PDB file of C-alpha atoms in Angstrom:
ATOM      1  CA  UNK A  26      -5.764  15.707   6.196  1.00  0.00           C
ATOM      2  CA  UNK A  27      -4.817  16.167   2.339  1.00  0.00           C
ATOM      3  CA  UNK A  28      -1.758  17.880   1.711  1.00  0.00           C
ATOM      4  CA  UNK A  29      -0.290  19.619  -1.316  1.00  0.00           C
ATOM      5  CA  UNK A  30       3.178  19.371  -3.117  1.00  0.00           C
ATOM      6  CA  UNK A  31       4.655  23.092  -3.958  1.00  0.00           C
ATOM      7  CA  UNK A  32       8.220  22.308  -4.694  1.00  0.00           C
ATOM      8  CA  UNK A  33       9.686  21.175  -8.099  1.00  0.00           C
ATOM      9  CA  UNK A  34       8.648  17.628  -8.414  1.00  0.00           C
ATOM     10  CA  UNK A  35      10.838  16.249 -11.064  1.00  0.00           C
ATOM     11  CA  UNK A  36      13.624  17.576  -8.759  1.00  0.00           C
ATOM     12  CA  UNK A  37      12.385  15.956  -5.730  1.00  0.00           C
ATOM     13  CA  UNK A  38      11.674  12.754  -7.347  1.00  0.00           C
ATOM     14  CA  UNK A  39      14.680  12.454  -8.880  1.00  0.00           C
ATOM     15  CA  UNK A  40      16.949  11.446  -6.171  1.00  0.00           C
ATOM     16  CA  UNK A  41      14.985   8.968  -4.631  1.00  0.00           C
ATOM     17  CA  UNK A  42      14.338   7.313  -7.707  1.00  0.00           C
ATOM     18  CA  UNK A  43      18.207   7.247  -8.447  1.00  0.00           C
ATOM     19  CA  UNK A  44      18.444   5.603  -5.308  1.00  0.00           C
ATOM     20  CA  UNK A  45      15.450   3.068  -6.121  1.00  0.00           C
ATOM     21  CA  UNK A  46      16.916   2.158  -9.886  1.00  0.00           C
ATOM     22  CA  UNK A  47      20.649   1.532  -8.211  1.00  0.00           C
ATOM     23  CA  UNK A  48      19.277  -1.008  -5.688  1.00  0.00           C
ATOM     24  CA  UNK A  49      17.698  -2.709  -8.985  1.00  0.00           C
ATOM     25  CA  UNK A  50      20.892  -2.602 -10.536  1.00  0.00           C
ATOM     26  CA  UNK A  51      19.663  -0.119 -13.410  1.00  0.00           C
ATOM     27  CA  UNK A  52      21.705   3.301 -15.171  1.00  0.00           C
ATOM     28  CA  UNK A  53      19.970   6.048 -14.196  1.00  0.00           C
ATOM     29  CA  UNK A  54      16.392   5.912 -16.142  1.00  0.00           C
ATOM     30  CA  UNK A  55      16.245  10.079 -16.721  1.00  0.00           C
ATOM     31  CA  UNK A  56      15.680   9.477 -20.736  1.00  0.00           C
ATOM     32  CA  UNK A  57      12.184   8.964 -19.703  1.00  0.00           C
ATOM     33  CA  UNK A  58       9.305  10.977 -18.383  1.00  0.00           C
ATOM     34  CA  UNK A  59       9.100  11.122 -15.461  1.00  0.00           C
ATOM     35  CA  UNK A  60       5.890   9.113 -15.153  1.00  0.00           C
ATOM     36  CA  UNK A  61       7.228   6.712 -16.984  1.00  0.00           C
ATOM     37  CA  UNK A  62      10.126   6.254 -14.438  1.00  0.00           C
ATOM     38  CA  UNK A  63       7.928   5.918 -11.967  1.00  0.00           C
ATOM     39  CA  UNK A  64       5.647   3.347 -13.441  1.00  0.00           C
ATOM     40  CA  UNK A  65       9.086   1.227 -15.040  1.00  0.00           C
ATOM     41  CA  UNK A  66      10.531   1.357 -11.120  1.00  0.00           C
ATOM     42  CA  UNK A  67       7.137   0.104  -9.895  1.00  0.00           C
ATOM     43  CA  UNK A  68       6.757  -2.947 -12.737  1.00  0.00           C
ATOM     44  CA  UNK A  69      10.166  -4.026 -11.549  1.00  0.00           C
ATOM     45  CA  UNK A  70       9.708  -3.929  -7.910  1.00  0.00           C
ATOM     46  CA  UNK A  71       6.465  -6.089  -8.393  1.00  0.00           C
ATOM     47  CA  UNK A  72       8.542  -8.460 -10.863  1.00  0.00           C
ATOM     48  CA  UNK A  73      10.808  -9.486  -8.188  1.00  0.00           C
ATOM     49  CA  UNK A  74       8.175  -9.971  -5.825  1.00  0.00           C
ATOM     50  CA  UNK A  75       6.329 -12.192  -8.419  1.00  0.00           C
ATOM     51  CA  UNK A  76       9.606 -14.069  -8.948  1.00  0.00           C
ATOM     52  CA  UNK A  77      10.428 -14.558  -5.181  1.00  0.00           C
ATOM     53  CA  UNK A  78       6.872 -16.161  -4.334  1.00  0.00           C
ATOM     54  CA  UNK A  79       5.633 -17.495  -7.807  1.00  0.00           C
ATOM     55  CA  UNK A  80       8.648 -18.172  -9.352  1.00  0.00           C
ATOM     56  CA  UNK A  81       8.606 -16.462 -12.439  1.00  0.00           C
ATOM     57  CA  UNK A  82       7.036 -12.559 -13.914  1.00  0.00           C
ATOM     58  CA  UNK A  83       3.504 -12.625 -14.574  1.00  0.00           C
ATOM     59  CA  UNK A  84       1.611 -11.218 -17.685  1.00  0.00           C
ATOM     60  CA  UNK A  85      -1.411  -9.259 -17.711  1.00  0.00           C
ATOM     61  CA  UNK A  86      -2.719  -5.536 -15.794  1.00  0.00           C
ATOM     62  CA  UNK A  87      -1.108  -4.774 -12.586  1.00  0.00           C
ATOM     63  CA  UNK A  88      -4.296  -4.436 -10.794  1.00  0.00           C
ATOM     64  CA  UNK A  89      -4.809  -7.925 -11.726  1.00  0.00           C
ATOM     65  CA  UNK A  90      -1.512  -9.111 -10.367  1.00  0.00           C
ATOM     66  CA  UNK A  91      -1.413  -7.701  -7.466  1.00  0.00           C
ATOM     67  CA  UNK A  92      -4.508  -9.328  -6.550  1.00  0.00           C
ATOM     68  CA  UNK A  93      -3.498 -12.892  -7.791  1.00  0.00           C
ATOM     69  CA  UNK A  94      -0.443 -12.263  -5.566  1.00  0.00           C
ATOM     70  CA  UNK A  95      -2.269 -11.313  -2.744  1.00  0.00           C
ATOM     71  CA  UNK A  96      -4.321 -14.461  -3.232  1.00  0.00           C
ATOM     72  CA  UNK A  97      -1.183 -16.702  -3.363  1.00  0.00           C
ATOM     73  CA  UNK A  98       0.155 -15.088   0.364  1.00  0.00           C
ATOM     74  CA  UNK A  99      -3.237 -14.931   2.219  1.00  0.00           C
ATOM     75  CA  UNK A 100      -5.242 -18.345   0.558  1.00  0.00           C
ATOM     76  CA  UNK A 101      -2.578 -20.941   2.258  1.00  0.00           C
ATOM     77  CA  UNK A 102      -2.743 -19.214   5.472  1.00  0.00           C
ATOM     78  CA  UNK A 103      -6.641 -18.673   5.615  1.00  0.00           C
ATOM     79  CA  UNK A 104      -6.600 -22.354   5.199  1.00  0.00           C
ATOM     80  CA  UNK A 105      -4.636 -23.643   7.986  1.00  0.00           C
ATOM     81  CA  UNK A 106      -5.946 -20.521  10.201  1.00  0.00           C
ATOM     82  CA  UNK A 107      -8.877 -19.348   9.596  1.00  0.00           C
ATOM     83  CA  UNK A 108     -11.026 -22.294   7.320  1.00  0.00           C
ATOM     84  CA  UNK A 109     -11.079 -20.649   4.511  1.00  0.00           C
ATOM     85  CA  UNK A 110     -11.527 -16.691   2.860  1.00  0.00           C
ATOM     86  CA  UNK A 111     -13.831 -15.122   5.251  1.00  0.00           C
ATOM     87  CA  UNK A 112     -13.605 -11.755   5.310  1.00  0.00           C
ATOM     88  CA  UNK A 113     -14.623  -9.268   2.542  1.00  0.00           C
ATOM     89  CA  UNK A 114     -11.706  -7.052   2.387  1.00  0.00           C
ATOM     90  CA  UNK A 115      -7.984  -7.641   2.197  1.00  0.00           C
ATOM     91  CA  UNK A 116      -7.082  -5.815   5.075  1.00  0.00           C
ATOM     92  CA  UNK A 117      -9.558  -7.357   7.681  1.00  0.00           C
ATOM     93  CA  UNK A 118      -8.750 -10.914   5.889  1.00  0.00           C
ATOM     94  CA  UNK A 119      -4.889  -9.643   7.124  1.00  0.00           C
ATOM     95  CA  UNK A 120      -5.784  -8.627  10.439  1.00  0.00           C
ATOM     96  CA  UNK A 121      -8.179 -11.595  11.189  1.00  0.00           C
ATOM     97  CA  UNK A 122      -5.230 -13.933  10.099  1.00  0.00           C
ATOM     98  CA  UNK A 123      -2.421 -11.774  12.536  1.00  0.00           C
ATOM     99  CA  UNK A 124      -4.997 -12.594  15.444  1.00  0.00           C
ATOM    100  CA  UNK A 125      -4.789 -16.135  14.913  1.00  0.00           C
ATOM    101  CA  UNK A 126      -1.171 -16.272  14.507  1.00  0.00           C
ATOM    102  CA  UNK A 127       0.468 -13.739  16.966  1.00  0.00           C
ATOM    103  CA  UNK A 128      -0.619 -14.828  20.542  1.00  0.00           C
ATOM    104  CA  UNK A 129       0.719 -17.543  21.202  1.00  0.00           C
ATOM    105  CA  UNK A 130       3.748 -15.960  19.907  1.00  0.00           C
ATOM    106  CA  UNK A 131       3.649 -13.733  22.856  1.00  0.00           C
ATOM    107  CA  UNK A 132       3.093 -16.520  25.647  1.00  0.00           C
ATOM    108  CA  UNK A 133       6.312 -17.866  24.527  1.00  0.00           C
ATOM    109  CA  UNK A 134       4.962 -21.449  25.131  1.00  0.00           C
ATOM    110  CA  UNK A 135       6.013 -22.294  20.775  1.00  0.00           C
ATOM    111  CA  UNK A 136       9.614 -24.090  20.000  1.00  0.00           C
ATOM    112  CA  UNK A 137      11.988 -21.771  17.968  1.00  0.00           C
ATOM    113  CA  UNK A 138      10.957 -23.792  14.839  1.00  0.00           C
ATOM    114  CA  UNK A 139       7.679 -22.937  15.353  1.00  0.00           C
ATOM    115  CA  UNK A 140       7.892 -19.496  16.383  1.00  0.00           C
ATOM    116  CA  UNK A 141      10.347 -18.473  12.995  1.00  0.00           C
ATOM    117  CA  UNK A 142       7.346 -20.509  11.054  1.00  0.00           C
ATOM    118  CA  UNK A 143       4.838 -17.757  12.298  1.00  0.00           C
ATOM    119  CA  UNK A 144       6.903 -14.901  12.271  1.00  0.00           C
ATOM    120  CA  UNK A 145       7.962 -15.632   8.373  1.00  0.00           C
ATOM    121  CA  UNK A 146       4.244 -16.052   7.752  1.00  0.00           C
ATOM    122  CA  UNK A 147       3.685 -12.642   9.587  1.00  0.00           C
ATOM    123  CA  UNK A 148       6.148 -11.447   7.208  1.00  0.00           C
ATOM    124  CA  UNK A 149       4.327 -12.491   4.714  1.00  0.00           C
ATOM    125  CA  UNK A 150       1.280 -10.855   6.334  1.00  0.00           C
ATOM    126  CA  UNK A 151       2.838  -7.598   6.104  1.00  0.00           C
ATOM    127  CA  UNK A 152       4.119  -7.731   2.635  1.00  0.00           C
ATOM    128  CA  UNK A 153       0.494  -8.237   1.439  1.00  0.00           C
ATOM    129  CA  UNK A 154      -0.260  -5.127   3.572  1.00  0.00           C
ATOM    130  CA  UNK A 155       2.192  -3.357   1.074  1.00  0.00           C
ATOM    131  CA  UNK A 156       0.676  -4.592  -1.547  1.00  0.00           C
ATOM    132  CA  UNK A 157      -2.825  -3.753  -0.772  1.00  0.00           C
ATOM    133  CA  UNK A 158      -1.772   0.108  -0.217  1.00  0.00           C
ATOM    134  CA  UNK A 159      -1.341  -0.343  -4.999  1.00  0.00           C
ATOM    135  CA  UNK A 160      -4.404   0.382  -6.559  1.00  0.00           C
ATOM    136  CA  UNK A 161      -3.122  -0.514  -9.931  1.00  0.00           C
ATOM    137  CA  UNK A 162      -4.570   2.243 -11.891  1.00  0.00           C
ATOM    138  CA  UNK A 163      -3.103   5.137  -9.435  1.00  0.00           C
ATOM    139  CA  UNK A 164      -0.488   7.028 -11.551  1.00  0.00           C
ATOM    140  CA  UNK A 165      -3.666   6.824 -14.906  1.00  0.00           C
ATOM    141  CA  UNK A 166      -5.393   9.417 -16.201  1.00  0.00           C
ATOM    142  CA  UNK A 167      -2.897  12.637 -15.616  1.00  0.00           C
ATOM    143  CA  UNK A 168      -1.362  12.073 -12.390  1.00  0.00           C
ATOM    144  CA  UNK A 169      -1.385  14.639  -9.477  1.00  0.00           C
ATOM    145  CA  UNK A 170       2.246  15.683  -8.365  1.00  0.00           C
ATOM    146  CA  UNK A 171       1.209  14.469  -4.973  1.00  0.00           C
ATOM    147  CA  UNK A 172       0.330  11.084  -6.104  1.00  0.00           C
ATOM    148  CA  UNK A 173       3.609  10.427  -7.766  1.00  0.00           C
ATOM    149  CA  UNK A 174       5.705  11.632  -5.066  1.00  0.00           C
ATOM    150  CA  UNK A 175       3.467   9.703  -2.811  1.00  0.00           C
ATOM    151  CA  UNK A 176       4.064   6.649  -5.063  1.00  0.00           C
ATOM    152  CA  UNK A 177       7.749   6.708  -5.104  1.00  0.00           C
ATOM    153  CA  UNK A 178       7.647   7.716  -1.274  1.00  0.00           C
ATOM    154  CA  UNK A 179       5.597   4.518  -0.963  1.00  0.00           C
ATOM    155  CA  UNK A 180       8.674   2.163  -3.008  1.00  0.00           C
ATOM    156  CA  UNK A 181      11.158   3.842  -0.734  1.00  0.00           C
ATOM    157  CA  UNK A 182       9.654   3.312   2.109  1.00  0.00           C
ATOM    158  CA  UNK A 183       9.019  -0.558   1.168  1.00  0.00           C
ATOM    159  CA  UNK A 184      12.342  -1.040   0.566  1.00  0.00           C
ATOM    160  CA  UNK A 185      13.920   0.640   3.412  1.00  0.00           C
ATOM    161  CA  UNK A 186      11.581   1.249   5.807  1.00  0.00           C
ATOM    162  CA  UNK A 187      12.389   4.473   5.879  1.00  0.00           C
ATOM    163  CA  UNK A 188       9.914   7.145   4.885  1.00  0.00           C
ATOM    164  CA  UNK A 189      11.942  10.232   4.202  1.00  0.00           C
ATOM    165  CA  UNK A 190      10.074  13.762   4.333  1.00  0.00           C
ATOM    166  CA  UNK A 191       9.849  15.864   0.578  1.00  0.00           C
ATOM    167  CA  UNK A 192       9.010  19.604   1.657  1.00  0.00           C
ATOM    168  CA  UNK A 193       7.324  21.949   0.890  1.00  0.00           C
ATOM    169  CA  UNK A 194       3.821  20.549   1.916  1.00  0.00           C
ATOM    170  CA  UNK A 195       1.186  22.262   2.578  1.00  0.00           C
ATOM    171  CA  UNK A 196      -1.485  20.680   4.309  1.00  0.00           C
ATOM    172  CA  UNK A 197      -5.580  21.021   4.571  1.00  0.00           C
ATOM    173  CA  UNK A 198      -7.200  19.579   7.772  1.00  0.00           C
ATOM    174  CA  UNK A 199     -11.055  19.013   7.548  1.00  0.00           C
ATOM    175  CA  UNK A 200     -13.245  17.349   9.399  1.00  0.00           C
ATOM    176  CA  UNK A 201     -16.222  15.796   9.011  1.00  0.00           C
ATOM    177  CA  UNK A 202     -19.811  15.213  10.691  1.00  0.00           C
ATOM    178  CA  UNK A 203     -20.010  12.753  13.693  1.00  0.00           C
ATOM    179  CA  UNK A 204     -20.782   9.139  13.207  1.00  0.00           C
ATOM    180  CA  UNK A 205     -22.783   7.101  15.470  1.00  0.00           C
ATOM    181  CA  UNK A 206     -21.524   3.842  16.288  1.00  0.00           C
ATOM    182  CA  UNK A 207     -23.755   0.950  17.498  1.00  0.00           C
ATOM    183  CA  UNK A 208     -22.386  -1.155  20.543  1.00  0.00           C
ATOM    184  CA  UNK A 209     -22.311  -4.298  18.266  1.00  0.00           C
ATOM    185  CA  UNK A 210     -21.124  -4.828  14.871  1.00  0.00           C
ATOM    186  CA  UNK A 211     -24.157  -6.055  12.104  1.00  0.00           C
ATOM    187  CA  UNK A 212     -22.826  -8.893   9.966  1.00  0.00           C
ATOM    188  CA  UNK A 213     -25.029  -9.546   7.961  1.00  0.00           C
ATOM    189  CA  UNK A 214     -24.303  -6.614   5.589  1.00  0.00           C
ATOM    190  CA  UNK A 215     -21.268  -6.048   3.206  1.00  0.00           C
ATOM    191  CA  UNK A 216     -18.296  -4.901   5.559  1.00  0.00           C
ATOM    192  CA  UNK A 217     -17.980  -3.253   8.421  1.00  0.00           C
ATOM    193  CA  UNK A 218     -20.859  -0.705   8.308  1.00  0.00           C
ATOM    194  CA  UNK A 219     -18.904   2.569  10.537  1.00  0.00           C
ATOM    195  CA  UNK A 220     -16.182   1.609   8.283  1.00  0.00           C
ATOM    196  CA  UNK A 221     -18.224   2.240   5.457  1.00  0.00           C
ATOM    197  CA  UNK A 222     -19.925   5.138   6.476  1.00  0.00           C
ATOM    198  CA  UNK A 223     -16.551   6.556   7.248  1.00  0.00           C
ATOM    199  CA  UNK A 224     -15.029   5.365   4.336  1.00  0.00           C
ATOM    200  CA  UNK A 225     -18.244   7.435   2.405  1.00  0.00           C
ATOM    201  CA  UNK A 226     -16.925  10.912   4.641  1.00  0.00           C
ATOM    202  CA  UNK A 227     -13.631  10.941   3.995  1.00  0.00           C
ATOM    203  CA  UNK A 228     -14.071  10.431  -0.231  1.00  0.00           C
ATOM    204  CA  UNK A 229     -16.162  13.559   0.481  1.00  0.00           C
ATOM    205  CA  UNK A 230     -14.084  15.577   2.410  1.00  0.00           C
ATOM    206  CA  UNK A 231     -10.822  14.790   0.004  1.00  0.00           C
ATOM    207  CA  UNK A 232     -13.364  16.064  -3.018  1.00  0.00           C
ATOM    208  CA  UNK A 233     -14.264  19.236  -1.490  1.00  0.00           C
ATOM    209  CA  UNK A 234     -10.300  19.984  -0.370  1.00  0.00           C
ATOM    210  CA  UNK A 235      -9.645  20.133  -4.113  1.00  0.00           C
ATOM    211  CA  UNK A 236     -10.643  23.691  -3.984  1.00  0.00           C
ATOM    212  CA  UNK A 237      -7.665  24.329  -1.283  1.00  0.00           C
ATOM    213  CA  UNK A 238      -4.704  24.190  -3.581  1.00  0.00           C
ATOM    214  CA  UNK A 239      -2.303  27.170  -3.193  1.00  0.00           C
ATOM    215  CA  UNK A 240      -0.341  27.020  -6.070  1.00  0.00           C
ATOM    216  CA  UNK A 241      -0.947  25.759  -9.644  1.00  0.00           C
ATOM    217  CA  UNK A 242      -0.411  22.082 -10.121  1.00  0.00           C
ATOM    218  CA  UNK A 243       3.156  21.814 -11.836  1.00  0.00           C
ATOM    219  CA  UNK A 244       3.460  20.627 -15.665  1.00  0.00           C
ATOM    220  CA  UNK A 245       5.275  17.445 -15.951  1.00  0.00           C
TER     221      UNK A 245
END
């Protein structure tokens, strides 16, 4: 499913970034384009994560902090959990660690101590999750207006957990060829290998949905 933006953008956007840039503390930021705004809100949203869990900002590309903050969540827990980084990919190195962790939370057999130990660490589980949904280098290179409305959707959302709706959308539903899936997983490849494969479909069948645009892409 891709969908399209074919409001205004700017005066979409605006609101919710009002909204954002209040919660920091921050005048309205609407001397800047708007891409800028978005990309100033989104520094400053990973700065106080940065500060919370490392202590102070860090310096260099955002795709390279993100990842060095993932690392500093997921490493500690692998450890006492798992052995060590196993897994290839951040999300099944999250989902392998939430199996460890979350059963015996649910046979109710822990002490409270032990049971607000997991569930912060869970917490911690899911904020990496966030994190891992930031490329980095998503709003380069002449942004779409659906990926920066889908970006600042994204820092609402994180913040409030609440994902408001920003009509009009228009949306494309494809689908793709079948994929046959063997009874047991292979691992001795890279990843999970239907994954892959259906990772591989979908980059396809987003490329081809370019063509389904109704309206011209807005001007920002």
């Amino acid at each position: 499913m891709r969908y399209f933006f074919e409001g205004d953008i700017s005066a979409t956007i605006a609101p919710v970034l009002n909204g954002i840039e209040g919660r920091l503390s921050w005048q309205p930021q609407t001397h800047l384009p708007l891409h800028d705004r978005i990309v100033k809100a989104g520094h400053a949203l990973l700065a106080l994560k940065e500060i919370e869990y490392l202590g102070i900002s860090q310096s260099g590309g955002v795709r390279e902090r993100l990842s060095a903050l993932l690392d500093h969540l997921l490493n500690p827990l692998e450890k006492e959990w798992c052995g060590g980084h196993r897994e290839p990919d951040t999300m099944g190195r999250i989902k392998r660690l939430r199996s460890a962790i979350l059963p015996d939370i649910v046979k109710g057999e822990l002490t409270e101590e032990e049971i607000g130990r997991r569930w912060r660490q869970l917490a911690d589980l899911y904020l990496a999750q966030q994190l891992h949904c930031y490329s980095g280098d998503y709003l380069n290179n002449s942004p779409t207006a659906e990926r920066l409305l889908e970006t600042v959707e994204r820092y609402e959302e994180d913040l409030t957990d609440v994902a408001r709706p920003h009509p009009p959308l228009h949306v494309v539903i494809s689908v793709g060829e079948a994929i046959e899936a063997a009874p047991t997983r292979d691992r001795s490849g890279d990843g999970d290998p239907v994954a892959n494969e259906l990772r591989r479909g979908l980059e396809k069948l987003l490329e081809e949905s370019k063509s389904r645009r109704r309206t011209a892409v807005p001007t920002l």
